[in-house]
PDB file of C-alpha atoms in Angstrom:
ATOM      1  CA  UNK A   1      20.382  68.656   2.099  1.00 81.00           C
ATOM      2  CA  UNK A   2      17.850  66.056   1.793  1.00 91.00           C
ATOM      3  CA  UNK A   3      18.512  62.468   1.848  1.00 94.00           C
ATOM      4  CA  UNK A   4      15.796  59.797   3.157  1.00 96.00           C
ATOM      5  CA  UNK A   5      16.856  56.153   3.669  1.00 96.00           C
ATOM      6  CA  UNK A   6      13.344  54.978   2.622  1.00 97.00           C
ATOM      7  CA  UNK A   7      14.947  51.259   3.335  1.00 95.00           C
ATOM      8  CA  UNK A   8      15.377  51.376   6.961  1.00 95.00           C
ATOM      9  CA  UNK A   9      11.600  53.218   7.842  1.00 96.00           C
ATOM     10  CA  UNK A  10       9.688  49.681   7.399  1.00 96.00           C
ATOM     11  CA  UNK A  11      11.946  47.324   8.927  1.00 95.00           C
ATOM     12  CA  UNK A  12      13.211  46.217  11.727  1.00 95.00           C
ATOM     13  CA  UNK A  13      14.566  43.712  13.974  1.00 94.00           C
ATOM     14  CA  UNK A  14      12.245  41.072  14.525  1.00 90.00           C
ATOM     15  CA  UNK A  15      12.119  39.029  18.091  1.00 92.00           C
ATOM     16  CA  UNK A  16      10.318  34.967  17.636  1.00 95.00           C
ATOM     17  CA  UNK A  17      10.591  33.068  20.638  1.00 96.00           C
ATOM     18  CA  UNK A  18       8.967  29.589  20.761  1.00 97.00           C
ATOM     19  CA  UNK A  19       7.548  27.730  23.915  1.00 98.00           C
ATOM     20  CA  UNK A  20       6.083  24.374  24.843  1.00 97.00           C
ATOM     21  CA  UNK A  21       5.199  21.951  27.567  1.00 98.00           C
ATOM     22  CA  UNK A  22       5.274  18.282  27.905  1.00 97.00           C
ATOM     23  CA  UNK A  23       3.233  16.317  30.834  1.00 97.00           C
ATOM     24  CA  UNK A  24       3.318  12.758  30.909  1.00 96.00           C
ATOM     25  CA  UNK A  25       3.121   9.514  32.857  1.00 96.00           C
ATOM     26  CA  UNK A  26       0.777   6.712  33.499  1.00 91.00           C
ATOM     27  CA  UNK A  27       1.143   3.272  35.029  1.00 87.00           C
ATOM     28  CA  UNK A  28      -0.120  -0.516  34.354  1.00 84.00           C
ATOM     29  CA  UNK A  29      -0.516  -0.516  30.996  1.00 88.00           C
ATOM     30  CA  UNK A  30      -2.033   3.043  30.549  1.00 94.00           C
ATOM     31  CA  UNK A  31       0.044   6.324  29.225  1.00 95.00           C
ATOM     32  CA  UNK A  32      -0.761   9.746  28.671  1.00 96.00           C
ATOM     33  CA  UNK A  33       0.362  12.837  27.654  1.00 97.00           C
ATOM     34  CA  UNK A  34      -0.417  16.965  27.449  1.00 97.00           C
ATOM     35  CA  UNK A  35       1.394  19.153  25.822  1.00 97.00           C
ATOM     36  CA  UNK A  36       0.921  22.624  24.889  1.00 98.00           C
ATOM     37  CA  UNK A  37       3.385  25.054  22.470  1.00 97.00           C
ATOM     38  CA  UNK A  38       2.809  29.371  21.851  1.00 98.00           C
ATOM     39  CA  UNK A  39       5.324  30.766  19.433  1.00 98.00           C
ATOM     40  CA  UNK A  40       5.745  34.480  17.933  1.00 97.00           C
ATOM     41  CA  UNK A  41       7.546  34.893  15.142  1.00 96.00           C
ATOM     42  CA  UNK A  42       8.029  38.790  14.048  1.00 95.00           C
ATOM     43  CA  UNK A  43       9.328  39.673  10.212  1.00 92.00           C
ATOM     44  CA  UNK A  44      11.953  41.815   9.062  1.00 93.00           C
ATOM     45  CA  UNK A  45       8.780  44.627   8.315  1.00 96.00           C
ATOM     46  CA  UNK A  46       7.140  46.229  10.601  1.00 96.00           C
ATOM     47  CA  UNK A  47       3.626  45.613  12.445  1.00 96.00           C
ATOM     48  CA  UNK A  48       4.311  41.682  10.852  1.00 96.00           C
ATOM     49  CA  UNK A  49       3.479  38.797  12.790  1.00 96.00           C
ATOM     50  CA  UNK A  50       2.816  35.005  13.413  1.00 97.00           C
ATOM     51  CA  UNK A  51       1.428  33.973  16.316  1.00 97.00           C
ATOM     52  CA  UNK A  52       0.971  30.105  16.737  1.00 97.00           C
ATOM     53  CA  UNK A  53      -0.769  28.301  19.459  1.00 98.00           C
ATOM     54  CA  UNK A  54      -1.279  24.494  19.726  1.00 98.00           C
ATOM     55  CA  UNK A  55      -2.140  21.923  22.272  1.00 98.00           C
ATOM     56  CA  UNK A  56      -2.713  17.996  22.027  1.00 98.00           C
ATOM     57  CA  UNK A  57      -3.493  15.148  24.181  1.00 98.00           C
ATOM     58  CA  UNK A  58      -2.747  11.660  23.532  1.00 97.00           C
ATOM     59  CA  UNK A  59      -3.712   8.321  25.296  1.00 96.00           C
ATOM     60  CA  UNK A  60      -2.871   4.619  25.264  1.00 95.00           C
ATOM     61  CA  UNK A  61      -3.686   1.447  26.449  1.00 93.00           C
ATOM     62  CA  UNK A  62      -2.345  -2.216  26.367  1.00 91.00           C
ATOM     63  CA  UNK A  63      -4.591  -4.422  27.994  1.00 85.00           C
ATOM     64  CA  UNK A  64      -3.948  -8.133  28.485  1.00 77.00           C
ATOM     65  CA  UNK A  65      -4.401 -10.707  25.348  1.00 77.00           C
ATOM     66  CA  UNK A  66      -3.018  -8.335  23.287  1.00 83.00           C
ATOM     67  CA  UNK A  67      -5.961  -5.746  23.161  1.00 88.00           C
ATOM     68  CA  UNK A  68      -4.371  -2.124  22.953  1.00 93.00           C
ATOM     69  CA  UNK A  69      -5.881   1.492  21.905  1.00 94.00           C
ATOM     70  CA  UNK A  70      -4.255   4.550  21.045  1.00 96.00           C
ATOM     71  CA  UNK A  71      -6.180   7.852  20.335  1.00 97.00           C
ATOM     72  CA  UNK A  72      -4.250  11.353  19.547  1.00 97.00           C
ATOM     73  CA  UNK A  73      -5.757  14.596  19.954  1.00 98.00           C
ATOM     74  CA  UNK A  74      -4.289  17.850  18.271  1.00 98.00           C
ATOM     75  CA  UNK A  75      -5.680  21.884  18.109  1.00 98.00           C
ATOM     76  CA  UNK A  76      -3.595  24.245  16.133  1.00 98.00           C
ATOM     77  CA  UNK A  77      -4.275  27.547  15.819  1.00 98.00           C
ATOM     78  CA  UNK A  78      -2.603  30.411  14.005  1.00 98.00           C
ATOM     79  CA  UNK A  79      -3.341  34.315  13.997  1.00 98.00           C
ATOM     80  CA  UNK A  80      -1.445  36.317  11.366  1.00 97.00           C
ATOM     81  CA  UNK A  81      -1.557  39.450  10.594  1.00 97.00           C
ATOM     82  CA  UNK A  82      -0.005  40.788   6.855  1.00 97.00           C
ATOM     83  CA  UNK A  83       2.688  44.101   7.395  1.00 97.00           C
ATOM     84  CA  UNK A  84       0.611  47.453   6.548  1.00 96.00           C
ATOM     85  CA  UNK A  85       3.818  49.286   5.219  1.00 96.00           C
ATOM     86  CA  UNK A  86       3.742  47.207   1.899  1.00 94.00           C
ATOM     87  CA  UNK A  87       6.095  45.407  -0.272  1.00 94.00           C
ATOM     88  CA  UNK A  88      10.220  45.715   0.663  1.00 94.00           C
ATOM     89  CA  UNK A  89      10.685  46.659  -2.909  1.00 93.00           C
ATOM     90  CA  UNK A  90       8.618  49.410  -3.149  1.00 92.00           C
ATOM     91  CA  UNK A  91      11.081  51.228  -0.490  1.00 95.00           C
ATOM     92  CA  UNK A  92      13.918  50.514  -2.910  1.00 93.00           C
ATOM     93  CA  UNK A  93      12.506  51.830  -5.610  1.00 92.00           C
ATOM     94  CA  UNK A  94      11.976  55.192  -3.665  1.00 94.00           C
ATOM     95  CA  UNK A  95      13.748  58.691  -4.851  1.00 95.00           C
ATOM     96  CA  UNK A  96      16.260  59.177  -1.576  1.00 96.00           C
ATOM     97  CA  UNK A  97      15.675  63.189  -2.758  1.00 96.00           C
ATOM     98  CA  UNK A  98      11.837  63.450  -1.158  1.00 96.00           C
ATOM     99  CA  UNK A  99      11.136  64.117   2.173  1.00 96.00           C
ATOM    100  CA  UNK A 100       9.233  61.645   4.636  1.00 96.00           C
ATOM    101  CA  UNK A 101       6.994  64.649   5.965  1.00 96.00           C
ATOM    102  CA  UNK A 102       5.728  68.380   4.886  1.00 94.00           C
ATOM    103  CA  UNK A 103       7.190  71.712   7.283  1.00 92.00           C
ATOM    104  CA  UNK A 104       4.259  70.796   9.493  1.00 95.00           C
ATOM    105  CA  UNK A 105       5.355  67.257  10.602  1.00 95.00           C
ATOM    106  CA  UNK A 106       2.396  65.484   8.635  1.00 96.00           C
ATOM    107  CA  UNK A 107       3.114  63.015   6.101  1.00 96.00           C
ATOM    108  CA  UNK A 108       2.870  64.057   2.680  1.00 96.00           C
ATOM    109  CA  UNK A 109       0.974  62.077   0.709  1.00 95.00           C
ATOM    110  CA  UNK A 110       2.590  62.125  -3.091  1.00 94.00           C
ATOM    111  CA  UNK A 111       5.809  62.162  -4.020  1.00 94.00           C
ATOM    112  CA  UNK A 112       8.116  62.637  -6.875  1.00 91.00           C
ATOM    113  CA  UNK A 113       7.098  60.566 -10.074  1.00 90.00           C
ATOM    114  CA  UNK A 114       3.423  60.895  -8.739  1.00 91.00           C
ATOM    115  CA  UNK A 115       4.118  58.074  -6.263  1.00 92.00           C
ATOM    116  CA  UNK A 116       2.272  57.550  -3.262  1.00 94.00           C
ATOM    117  CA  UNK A 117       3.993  57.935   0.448  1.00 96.00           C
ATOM    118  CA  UNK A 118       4.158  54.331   1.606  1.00 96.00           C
ATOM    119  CA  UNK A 119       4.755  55.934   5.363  1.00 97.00           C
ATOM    120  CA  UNK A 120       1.627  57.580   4.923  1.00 97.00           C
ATOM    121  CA  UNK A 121      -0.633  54.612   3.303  1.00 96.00           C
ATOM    122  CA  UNK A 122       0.827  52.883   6.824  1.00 96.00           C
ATOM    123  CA  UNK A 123      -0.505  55.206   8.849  1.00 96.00           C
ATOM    124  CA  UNK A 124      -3.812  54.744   7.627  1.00 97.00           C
ATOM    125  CA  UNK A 125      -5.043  51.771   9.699  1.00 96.00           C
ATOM    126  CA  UNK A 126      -5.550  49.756   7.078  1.00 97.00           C
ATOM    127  CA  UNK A 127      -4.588  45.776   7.502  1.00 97.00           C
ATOM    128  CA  UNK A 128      -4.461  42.470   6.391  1.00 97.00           C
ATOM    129  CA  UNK A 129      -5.297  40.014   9.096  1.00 97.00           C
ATOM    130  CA  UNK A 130      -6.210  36.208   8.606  1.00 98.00           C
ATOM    131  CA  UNK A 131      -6.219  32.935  10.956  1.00 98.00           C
ATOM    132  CA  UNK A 132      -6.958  29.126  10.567  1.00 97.00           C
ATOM    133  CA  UNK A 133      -7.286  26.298  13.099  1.00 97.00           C
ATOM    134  CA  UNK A 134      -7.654  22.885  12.304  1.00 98.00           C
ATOM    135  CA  UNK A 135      -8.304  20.081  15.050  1.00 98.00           C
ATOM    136  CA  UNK A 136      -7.519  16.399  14.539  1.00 98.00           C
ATOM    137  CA  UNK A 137      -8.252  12.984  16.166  1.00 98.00           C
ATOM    138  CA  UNK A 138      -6.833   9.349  15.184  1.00 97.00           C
ATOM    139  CA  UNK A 139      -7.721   6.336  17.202  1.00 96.00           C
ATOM    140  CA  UNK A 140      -6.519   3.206  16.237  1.00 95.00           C
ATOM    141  CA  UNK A 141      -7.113  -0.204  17.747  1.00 93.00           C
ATOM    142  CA  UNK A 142      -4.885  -3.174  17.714  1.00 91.00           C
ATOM    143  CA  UNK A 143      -6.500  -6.684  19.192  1.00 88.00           C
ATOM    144  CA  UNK A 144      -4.708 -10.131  18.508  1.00 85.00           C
ATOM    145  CA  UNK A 145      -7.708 -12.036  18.959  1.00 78.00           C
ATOM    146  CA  UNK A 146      -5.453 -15.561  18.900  1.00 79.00           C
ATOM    147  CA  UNK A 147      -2.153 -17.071  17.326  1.00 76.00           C
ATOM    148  CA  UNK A 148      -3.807 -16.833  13.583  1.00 79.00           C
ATOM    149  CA  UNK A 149      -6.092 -13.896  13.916  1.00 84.00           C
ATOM    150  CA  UNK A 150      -5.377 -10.291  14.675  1.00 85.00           C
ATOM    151  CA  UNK A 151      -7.806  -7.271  13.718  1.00 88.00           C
ATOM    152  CA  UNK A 152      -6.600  -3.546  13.368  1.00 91.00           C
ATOM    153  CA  UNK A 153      -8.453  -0.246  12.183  1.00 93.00           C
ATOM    154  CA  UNK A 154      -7.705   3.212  12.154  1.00 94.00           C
ATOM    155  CA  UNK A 155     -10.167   6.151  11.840  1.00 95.00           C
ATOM    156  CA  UNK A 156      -9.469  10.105  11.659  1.00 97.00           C
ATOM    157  CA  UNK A 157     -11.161  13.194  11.941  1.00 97.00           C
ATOM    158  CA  UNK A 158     -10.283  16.701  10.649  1.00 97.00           C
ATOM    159  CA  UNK A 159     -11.668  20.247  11.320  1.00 97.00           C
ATOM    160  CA  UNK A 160      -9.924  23.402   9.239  1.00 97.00           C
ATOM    161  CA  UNK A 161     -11.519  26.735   9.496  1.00 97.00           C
ATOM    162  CA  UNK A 162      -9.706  29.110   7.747  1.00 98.00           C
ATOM    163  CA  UNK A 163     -10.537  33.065   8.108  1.00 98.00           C
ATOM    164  CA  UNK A 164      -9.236  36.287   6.549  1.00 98.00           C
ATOM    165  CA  UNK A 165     -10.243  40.103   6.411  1.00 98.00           C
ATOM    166  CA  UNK A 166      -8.668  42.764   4.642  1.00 97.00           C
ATOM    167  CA  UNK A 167      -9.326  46.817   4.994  1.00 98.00           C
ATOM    168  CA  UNK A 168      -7.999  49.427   2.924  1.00 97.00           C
ATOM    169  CA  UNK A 169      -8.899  53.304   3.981  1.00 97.00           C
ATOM    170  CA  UNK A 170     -10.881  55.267   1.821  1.00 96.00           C
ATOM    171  CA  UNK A 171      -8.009  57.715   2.409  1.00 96.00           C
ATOM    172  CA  UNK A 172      -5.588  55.806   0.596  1.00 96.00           C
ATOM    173  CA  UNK A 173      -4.003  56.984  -2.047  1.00 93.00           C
ATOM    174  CA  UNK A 174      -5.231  53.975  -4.553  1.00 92.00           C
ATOM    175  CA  UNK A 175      -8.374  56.285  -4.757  1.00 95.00           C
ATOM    176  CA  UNK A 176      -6.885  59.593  -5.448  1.00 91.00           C
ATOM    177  CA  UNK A 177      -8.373  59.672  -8.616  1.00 91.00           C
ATOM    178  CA  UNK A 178     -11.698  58.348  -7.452  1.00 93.00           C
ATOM    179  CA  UNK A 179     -14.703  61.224  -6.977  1.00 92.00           C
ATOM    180  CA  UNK A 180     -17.121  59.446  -6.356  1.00 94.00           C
ATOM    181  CA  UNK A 181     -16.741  59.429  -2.213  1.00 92.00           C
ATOM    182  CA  UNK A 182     -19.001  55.490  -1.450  1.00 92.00           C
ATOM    183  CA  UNK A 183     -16.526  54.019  -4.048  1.00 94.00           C
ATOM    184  CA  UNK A 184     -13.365  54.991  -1.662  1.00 96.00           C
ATOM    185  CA  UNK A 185     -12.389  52.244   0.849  1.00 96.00           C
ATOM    186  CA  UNK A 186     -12.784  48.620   0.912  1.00 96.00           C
ATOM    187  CA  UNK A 187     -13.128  45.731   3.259  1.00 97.00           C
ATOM    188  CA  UNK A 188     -13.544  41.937   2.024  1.00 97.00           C
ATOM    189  CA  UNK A 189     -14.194  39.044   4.378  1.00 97.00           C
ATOM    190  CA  UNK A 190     -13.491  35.220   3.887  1.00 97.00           C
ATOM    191  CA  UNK A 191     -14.575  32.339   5.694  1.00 97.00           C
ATOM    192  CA  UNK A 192     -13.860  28.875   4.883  1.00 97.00           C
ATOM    193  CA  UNK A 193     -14.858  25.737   6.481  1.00 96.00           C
ATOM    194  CA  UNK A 194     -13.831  21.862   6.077  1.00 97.00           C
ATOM    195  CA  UNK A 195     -14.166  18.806   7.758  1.00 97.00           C
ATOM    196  CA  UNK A 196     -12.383  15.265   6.701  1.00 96.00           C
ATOM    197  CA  UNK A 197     -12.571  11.886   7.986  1.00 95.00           C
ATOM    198  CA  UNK A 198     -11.521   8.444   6.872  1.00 95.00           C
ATOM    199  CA  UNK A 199     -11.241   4.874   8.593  1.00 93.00           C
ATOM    200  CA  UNK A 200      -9.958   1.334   7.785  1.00 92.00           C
ATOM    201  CA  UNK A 201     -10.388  -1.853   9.371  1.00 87.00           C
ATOM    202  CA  UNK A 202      -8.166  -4.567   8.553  1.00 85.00           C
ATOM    203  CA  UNK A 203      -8.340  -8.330   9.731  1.00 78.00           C
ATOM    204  CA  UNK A 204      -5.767 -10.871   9.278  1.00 70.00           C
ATOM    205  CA  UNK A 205      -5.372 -14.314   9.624  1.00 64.00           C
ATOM    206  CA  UNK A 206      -1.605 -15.961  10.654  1.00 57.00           C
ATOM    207  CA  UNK A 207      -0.823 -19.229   9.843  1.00 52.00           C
ATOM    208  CA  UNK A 208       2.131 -20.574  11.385  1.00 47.00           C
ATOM    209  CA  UNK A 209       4.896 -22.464   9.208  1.00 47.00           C
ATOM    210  CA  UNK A 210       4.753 -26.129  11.633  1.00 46.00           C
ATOM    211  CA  UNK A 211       1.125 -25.952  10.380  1.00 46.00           C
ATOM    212  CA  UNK A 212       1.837 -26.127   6.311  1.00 46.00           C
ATOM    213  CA  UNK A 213       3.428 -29.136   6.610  1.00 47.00           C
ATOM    214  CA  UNK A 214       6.271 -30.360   3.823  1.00 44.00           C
ATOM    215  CA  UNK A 215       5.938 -29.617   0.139  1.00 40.00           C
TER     216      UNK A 215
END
């Protein structure tokens, strides 16, 4: 009388919504504009998510004899957090014949083939959780100095900090076998930090085609 659809416990129907908002204007030869942008975007499994948040700000101005200046702004951030019920396939792989939970309504913790419960290693608190942000700036210049000469350069920064932590109970069943009790559980931290930049600055020189004379 006992038949378990292992398949359907770990997933679900997942809701991502995206949002953003633009703010602009300016007036004699200056422009701006804001925006910001949040977006959520659940997976098929359980406790799964992707949360992204960005904002950026960007700014320009033409000024008269053909001076002009353009610098960009951008912050992205992302928190994500890595489903605690496990790989998809493992739930296929599971015998339909074993019950989810012992005559007590508690989990029980090995199954048939000496597998582990994959409900139960969920209910464990452990987790996978990780972000990164990065923030950018380009500013680039543009300044036609006369008829033959213009002058343009370009510089950028970059900033990436990338961060992850992962926790696995000591109650897991990955240490079943394991006596010795301060080997059981694990947690591992990550932190990584960059920073980028480049620039160019390129002058040219025009020479108009009445000026070469005939060849």
């Amino acid at each position: 009388g006992v038949y378990t659809d292992w398949m359907a416990q770990p997933s679900r129907i997942g809701l991502s919504h995206d949002h953003s908002v633009r703010v602009s204007g300016g007036s004699q030869g200056t422009r701006y504009e804001l925006f910001g942008r949040f977006g959520n975007v659940e997976g098929v499994m359980k406790d799964d998510f992707r949360k992204r948040y960005g904002l950026g700000f960007t700014l320009e101005h033409y000024a008269p004899h053909g001076f002009s200046f353009t610098n960009r702004t951008n912050f992205s951030y992302n928190d994500i957090q890595q489903t605690p019920y496990g790989s998809f396939s493992n739930y296929a792989r599971m015998n339909p014949y074993d019950r989810i939970r012992d005559s007590y309504g508690e989990y029980l913790t090995v199954l048939s083939w000496n597998q582990n419960n994959p409900l139960y290693e969920a209910s464990l608190g452990s987790y996978d959780r990780s972000s990164n942000q990065s923030l950018s700036n380009d500013f680039d210049v543009r300044w036609n100095i006369n008829d033959q000469f213009r002058m343009t350069t370009h510089w950028n920064l970059r900033l990436n900090n990338n961060y992850q932590e992962i926790f696995t109970s000591p109650l897991s069943g990955s240490y079943r076998d394991e006596t010795d009790l301060s080997r059981k559980g694990s947690m591992s931290q990550s932190n990584g930090k960059g920073i980028s930049y480049s620039g160019n600055l390129d002058n040219r020189i025009k020479i108009a085609r009445d000026q070469l004379g005939a060849t």
